[in-house]
Coordinates of C-alpha atoms and ligand atoms in Angstrom, one line a residue:
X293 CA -27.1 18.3 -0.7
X294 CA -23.5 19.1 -1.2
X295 CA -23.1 19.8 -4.9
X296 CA -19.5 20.7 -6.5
X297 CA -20.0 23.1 -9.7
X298 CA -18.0 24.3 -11.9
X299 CA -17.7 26.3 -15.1
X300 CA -15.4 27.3 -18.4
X301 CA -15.8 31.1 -19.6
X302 CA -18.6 30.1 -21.8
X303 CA -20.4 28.2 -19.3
X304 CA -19.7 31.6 -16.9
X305 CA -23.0 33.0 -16.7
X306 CA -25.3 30.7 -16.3
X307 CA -23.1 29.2 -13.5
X308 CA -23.3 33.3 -11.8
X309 CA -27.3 32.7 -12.3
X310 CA -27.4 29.1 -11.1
X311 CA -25.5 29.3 -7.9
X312 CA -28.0 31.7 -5.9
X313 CA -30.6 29.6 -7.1
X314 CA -28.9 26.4 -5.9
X315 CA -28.7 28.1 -2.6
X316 CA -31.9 29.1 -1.9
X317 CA -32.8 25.4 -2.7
X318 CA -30.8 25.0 0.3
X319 CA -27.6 23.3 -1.6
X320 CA -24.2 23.6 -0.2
X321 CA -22.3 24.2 -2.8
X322 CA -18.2 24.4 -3.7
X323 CA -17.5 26.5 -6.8
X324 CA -14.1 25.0 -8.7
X325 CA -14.6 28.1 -11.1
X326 CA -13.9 29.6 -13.3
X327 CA -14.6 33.3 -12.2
X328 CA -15.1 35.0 -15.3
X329 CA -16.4 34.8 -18.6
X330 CA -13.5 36.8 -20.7
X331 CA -10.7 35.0 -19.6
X332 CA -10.7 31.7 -21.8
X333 CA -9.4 28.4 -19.9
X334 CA -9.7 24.9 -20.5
X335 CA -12.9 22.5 -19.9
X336 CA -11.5 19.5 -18.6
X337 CA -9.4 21.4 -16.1
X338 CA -12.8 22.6 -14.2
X339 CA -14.3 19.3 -15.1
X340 CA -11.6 17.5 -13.3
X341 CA -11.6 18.9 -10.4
X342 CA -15.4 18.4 -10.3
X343 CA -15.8 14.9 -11.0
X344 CA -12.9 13.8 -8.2
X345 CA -15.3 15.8 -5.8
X346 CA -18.0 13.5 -6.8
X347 CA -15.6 10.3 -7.2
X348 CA -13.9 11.0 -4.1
X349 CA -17.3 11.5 -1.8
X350 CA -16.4 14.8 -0.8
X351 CA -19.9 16.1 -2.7
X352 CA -22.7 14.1 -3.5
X353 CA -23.5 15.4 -7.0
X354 CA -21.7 17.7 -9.7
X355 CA -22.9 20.2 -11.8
X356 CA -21.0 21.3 -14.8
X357 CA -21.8 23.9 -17.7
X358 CA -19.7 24.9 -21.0
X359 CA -20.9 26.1 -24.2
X360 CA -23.0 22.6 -24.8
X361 CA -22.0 20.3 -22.0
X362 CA -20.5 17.4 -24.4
X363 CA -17.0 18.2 -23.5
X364 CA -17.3 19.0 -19.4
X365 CA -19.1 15.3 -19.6
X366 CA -16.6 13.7 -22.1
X367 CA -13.7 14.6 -19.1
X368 CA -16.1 14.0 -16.3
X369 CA -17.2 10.4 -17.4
X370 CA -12.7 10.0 -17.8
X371 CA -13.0 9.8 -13.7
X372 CA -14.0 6.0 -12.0
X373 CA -16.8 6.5 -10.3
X374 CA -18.1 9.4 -12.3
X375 CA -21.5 8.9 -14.6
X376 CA -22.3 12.1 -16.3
X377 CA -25.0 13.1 -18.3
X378 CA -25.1 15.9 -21.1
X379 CA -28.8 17.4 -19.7
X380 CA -29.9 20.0 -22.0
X381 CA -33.9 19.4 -22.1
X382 CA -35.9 17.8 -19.1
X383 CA -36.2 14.5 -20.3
X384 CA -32.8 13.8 -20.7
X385 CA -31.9 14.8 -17.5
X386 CA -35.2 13.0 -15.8
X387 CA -33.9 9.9 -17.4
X388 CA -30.3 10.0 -16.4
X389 CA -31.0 10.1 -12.7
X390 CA -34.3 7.7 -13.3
X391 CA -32.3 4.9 -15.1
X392 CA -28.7 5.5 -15.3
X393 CA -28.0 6.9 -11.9
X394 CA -25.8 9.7 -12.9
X395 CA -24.0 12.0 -10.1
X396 CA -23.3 14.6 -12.6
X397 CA -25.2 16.7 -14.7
X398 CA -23.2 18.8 -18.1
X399 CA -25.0 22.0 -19.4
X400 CA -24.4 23.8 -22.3
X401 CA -24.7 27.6 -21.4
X402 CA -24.7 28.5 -24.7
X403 CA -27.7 26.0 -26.0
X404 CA -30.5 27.1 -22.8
X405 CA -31.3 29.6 -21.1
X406 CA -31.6 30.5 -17.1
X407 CA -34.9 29.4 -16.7
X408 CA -35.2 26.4 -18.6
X409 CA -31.3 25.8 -16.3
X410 CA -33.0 25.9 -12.6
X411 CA -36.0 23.3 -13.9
X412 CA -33.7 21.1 -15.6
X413 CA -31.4 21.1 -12.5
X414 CA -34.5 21.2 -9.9
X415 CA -35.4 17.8 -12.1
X416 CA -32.1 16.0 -12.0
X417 CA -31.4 16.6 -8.2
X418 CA -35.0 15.6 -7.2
X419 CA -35.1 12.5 -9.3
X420 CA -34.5 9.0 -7.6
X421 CA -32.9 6.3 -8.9
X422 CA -35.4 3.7 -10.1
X423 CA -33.1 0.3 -9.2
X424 CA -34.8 -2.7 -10.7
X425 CA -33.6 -3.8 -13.2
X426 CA -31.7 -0.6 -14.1
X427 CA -29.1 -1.4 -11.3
X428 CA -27.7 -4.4 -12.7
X429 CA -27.3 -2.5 -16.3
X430 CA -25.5 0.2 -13.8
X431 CA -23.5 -2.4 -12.5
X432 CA -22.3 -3.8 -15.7
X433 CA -21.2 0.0 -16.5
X434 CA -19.2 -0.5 -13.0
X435 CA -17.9 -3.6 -14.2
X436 CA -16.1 -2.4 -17.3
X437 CA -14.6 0.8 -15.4
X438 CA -13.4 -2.4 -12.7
X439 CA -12.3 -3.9 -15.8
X440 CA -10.4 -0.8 -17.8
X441 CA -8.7 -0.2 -14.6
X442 CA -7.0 -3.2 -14.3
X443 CA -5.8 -3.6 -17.9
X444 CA -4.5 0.3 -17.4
X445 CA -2.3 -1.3 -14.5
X446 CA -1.3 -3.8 -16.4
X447 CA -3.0 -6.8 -14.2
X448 CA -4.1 -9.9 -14.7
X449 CA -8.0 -9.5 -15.0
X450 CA -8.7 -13.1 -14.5
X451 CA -6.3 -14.1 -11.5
X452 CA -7.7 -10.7 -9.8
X453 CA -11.2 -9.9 -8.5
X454 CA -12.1 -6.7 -6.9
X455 CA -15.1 -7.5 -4.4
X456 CA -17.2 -4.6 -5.4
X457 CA -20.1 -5.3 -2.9
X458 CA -21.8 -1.6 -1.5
X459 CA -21.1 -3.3 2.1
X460 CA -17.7 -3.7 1.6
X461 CA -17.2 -0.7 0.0
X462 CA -19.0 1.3 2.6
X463 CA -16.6 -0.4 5.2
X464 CA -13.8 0.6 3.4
X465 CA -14.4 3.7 3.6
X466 CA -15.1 3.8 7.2
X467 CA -11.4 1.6 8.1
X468 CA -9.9 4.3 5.4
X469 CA -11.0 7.5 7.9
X470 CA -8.1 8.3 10.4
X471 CA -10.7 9.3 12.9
X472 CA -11.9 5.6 13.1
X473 CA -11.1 4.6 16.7
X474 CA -8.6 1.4 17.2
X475 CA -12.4 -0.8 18.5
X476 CA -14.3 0.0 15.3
X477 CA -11.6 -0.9 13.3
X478 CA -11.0 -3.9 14.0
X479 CA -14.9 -4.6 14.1
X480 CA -14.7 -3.3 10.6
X481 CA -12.0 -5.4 9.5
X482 CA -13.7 -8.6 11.0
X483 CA -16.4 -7.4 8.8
X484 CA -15.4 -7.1 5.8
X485 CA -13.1 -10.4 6.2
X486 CA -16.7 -12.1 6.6
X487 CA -18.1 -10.3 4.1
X488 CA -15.2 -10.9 1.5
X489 CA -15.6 -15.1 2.3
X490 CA -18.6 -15.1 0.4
X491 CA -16.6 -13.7 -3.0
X492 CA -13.4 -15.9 -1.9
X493 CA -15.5 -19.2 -1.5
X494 CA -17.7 -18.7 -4.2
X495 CA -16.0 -22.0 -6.3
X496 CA -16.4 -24.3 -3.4
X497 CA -17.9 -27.8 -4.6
X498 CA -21.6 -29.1 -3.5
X499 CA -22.9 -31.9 -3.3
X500 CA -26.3 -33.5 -2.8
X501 CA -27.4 -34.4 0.4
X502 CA -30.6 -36.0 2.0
X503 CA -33.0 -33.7 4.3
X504 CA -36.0 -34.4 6.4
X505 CA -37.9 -31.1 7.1
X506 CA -40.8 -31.2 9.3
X507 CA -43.0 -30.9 6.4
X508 CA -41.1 -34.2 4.1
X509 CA -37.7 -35.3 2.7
X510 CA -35.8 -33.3 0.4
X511 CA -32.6 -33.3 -1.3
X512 CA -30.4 -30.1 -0.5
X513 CA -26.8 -29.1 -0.8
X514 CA -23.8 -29.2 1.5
X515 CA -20.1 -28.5 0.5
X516 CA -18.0 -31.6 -0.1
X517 CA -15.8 -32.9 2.1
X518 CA -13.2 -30.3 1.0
X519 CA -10.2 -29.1 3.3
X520 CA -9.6 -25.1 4.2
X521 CA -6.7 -23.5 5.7
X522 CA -6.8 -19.9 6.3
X523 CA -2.9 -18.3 7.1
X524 CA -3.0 -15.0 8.5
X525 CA 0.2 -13.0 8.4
X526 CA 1.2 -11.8 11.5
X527 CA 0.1 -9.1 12.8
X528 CA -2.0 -7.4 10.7
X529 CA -3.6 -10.8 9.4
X530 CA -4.7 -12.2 12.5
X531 CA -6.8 -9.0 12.3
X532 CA -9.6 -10.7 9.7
X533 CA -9.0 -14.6 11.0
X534 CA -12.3 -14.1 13.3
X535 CA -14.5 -12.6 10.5
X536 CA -13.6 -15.8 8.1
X537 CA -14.1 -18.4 11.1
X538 CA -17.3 -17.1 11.9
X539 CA -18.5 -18.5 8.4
X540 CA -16.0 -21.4 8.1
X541 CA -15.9 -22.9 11.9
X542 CA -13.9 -25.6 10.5
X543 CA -10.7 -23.9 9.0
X544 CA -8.0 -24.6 10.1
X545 CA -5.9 -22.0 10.8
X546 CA -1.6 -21.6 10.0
X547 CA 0.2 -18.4 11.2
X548 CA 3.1 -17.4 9.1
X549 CA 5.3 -14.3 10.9
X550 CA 6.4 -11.2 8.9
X551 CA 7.2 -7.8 9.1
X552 CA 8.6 -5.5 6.9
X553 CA 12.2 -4.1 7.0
X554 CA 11.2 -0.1 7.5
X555 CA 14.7 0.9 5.6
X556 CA 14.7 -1.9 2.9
X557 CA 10.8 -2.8 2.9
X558 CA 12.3 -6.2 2.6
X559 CA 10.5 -9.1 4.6
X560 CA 11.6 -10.7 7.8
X561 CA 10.6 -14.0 8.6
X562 CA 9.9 -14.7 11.8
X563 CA 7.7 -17.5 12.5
X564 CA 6.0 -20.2 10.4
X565 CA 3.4 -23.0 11.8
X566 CA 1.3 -24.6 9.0
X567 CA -1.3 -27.5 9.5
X568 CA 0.0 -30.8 8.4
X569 CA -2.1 -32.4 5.7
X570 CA -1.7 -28.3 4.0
X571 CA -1.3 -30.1 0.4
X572 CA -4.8 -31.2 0.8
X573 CA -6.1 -27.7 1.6
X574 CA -7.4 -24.7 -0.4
X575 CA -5.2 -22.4 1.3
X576 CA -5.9 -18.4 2.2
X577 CA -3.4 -16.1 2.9
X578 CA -4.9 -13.3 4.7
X579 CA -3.0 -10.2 4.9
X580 CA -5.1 -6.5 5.3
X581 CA -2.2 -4.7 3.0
X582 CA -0.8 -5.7 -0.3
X583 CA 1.7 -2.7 -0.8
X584 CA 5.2 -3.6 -2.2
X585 CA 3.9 -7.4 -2.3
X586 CA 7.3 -8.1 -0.9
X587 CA 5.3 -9.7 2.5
X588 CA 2.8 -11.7 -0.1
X589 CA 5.4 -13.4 -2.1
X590 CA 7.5 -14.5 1.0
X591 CA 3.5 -15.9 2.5
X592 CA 3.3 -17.8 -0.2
X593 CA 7.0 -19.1 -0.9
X594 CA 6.7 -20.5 2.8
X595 CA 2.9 -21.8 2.4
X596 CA 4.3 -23.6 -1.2
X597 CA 7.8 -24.7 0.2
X598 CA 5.3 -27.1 2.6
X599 CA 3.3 -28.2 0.1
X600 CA 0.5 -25.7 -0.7
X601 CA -1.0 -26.2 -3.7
X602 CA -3.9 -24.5 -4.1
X603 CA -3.4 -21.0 -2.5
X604 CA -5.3 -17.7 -2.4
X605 CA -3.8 -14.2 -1.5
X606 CA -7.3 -12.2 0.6
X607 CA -6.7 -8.4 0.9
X608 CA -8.6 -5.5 1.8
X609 CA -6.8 -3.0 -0.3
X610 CA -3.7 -3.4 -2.4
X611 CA -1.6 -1.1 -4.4
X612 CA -1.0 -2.1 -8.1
X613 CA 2.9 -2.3 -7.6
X614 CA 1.8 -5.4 -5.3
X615 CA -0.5 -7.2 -7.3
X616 CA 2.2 -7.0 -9.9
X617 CA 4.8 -8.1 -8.1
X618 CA 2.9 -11.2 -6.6
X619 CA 1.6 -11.9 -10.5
X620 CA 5.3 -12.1 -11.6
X621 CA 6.4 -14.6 -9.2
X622 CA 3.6 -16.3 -8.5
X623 CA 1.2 -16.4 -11.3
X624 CA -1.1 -19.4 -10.3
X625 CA -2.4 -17.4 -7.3
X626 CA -5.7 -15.8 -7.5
X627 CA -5.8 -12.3 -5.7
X628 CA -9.1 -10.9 -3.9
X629 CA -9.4 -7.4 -2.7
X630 CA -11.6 -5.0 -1.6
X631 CA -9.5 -2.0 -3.5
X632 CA -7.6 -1.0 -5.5
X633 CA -5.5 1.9 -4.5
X634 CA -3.5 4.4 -7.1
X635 CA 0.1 3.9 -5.8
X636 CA 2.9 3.5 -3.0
X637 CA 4.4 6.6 -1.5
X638 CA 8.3 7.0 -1.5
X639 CA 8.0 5.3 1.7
X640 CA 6.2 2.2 0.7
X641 CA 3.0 3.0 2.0
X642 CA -0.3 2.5 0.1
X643 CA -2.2 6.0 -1.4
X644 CA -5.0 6.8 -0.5
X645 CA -4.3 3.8 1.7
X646 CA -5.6 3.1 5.5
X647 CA -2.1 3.9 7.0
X648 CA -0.5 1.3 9.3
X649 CA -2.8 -2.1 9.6
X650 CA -0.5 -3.4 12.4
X651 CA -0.9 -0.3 14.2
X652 CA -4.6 0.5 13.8
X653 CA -5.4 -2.6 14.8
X654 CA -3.7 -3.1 17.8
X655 CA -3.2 0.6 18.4
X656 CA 0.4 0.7 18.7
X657 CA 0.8 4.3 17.3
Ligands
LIG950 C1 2.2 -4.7 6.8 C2 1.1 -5.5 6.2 C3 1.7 -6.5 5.3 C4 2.9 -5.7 4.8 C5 2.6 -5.2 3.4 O1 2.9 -5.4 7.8 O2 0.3 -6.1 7.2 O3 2.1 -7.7 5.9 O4 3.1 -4.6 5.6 O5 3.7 -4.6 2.8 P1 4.5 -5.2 1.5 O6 3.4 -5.6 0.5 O7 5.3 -4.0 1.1 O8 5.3 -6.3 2.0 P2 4.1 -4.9 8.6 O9 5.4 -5.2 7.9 O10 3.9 -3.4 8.9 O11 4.1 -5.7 9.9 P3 3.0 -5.8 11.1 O12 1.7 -6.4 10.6 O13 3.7 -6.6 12.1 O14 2.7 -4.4 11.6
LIG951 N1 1.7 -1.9 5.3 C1 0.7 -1.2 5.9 O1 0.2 -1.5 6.9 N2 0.2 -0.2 5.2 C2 0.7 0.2 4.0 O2 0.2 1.2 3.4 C3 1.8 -0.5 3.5 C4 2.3 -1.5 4.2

């Protein structure tokens, strides 16, 4: 396992002692320091650097020791993604992996001992999680962090949803990874485009209908007789139309033509063709990128100017700065995305980001 560790001064030595022992488990580890016991620095420095190991996949688990392990776990538990356990008898560090799932583990080297170290840490990476019914209290601690970080960004909570499923999430990833060949991206997007229908259809009406199985009649549920349209913006949109089709054969389908000005990141129009009756629809935009929002806002000014009504803005990953910016103009739209990114670079781009959609897609780069 690939576990990031890291120390204070007073966490020093038992970090010296721990490390060989982690290795002869067979552990990979990456030391973030500190290197020395008399030279007093800062917890949540070390603690930091640890937990965006963890957050950011690079290791699987973090260990962490100061004098008592409050305050490396206080600053660990500051990073999304992070759940980290003070662990300074066996049971305690049993039942954080057993029932809370953590994926860092705070020791105080000044409260135990080396011995009484190795089993505690032998215990925490060798305990599963249980799931059950533990996972969905893990996923209501996932839910506030989701939460937290919207209200930090200043977004709308309601009109936003972040489609947190571990599929989704895993694909992310995957599209995310500049190795990712121009094929199994756009399989991936496809993906997740399906996968994201389930989230973005969720409030469709039922109703009742009559059904004969070969056993007797039944009543069962079909969606009313309600109208899609799904609007990819070109290119990058047309990228996820396939995924949501698969699911909804009877979308109909309107193409709106964008692409961003690379000096001005202003939009360009340059193509719209909307079905008729689009008043009547529950309209989604589909676009891969939400950066500037510059693109979203001139979507759905063209879908309203015809007479959408109802309309819903599908990303895969969007940049706060966009979500804002759509928010402002167009409040009544609700916004689905796979992820939330930090930021936009000076040159508009989306950090961490995918890089160009357009261009990974259709590998024009
Ligand atoms: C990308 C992306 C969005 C837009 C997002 O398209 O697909 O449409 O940028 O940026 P914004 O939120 O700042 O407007 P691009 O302009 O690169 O065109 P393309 O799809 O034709 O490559
Ligand atoms: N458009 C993209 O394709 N990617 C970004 O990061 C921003 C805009």
């Amino acid at each position: 396992m690939h576990i990031a560790i890291g120390s204070d001064h007073a966490g020093y030595s038992l970090k010296s002692s721990l490390m060989p022992f982690l290795k002869e488990r067979g552990e990979i580890l990456s030391d973030f320091g500190t290197q020395s016991e008399s030279v007093s620095v800062d917890y949540p420095d070390i603690a930091l650097a640890v937990a965006e190991a963890v957050a950011s996949g690079k290791a699987e688990r973090g260990i962490l020791i100061c004098g008592s392990g409050v305050g490396m776990s206080i600053a660990a538990n500051k990073v999304p993604g992070v759940y980290a356990t003070t662990g300074n008898d066996l049971y305690t560090a049993k039942m954080s992996r057993l029932h809370n799932n953590t994926n860092v583990l705070a020791l105080g080297g000044r409260i135990i001992g080396k011995d009484l170290a190795q089993e505690i840490v032998s215990t925490w990476l060798d305990t599963p999680f249980a799931r059950g019914r533990h996972e969905q209290r893990t996923k209501k601690i996932c839910s506030i962090e989701t939460q937290s970080e919207k209200k930090s960004c200043n977004l709308s909570t309601e009109k936003l949803t972040i489609v947190e499923h571990p599929l989704i999430q895993h694909k992310i990833s995957i599209i995310r990874d500049k190795n990712t060949t121009v094929k199994e991206f756009r399989e991936l997007v496809q993906e997740i485009a399906g996968l994201m229908a389930y989230e973005t259809t969720r409030t469709l009406a039922l109703e009742d209908v009559e059904v004969e199985t070969p056993i007797t009649k039944t009543t069962g549920k079909t969606l009313q007789g309600k109208k899609l349209a799904i609007v990819p913006v070109l290119r990058a949109g047309l990228g996820m139309v396939e995924g949501i089709l698969r699911l909804i054969p009877n979308a109909k389908v309107g193409h709106v033509g964008l692409y961003r000005n690379p000096d001005t990141l202003e939009p360009v129009e340059y193509y719209c063709k909307l079905p008729n009756d689009i008043e009547e629809r529950d309209v989604f935009i589909l676009d891969p990128m939400l950066a500037t929002g510059g693109s979203a806002v001139a979507a759905i000014d063209l879908v309203k100017r015809q007479g959408g009504k109802k309309i819903s803005l599908v990303n895969l990953i969007a940049a706060p700065e966009g979500v804002q910016k759509v928010h402002s103009i167009h409040s009544d739209v609700d916004i689905y995305i796979a992820a939330l990114d930090e930021r936009l670079n000076d040159h508009g781009y989306i950090v961490p980001g995918l890089g160009d959609a357009g261009d990974r897609l259709y590998g024009t780069k």
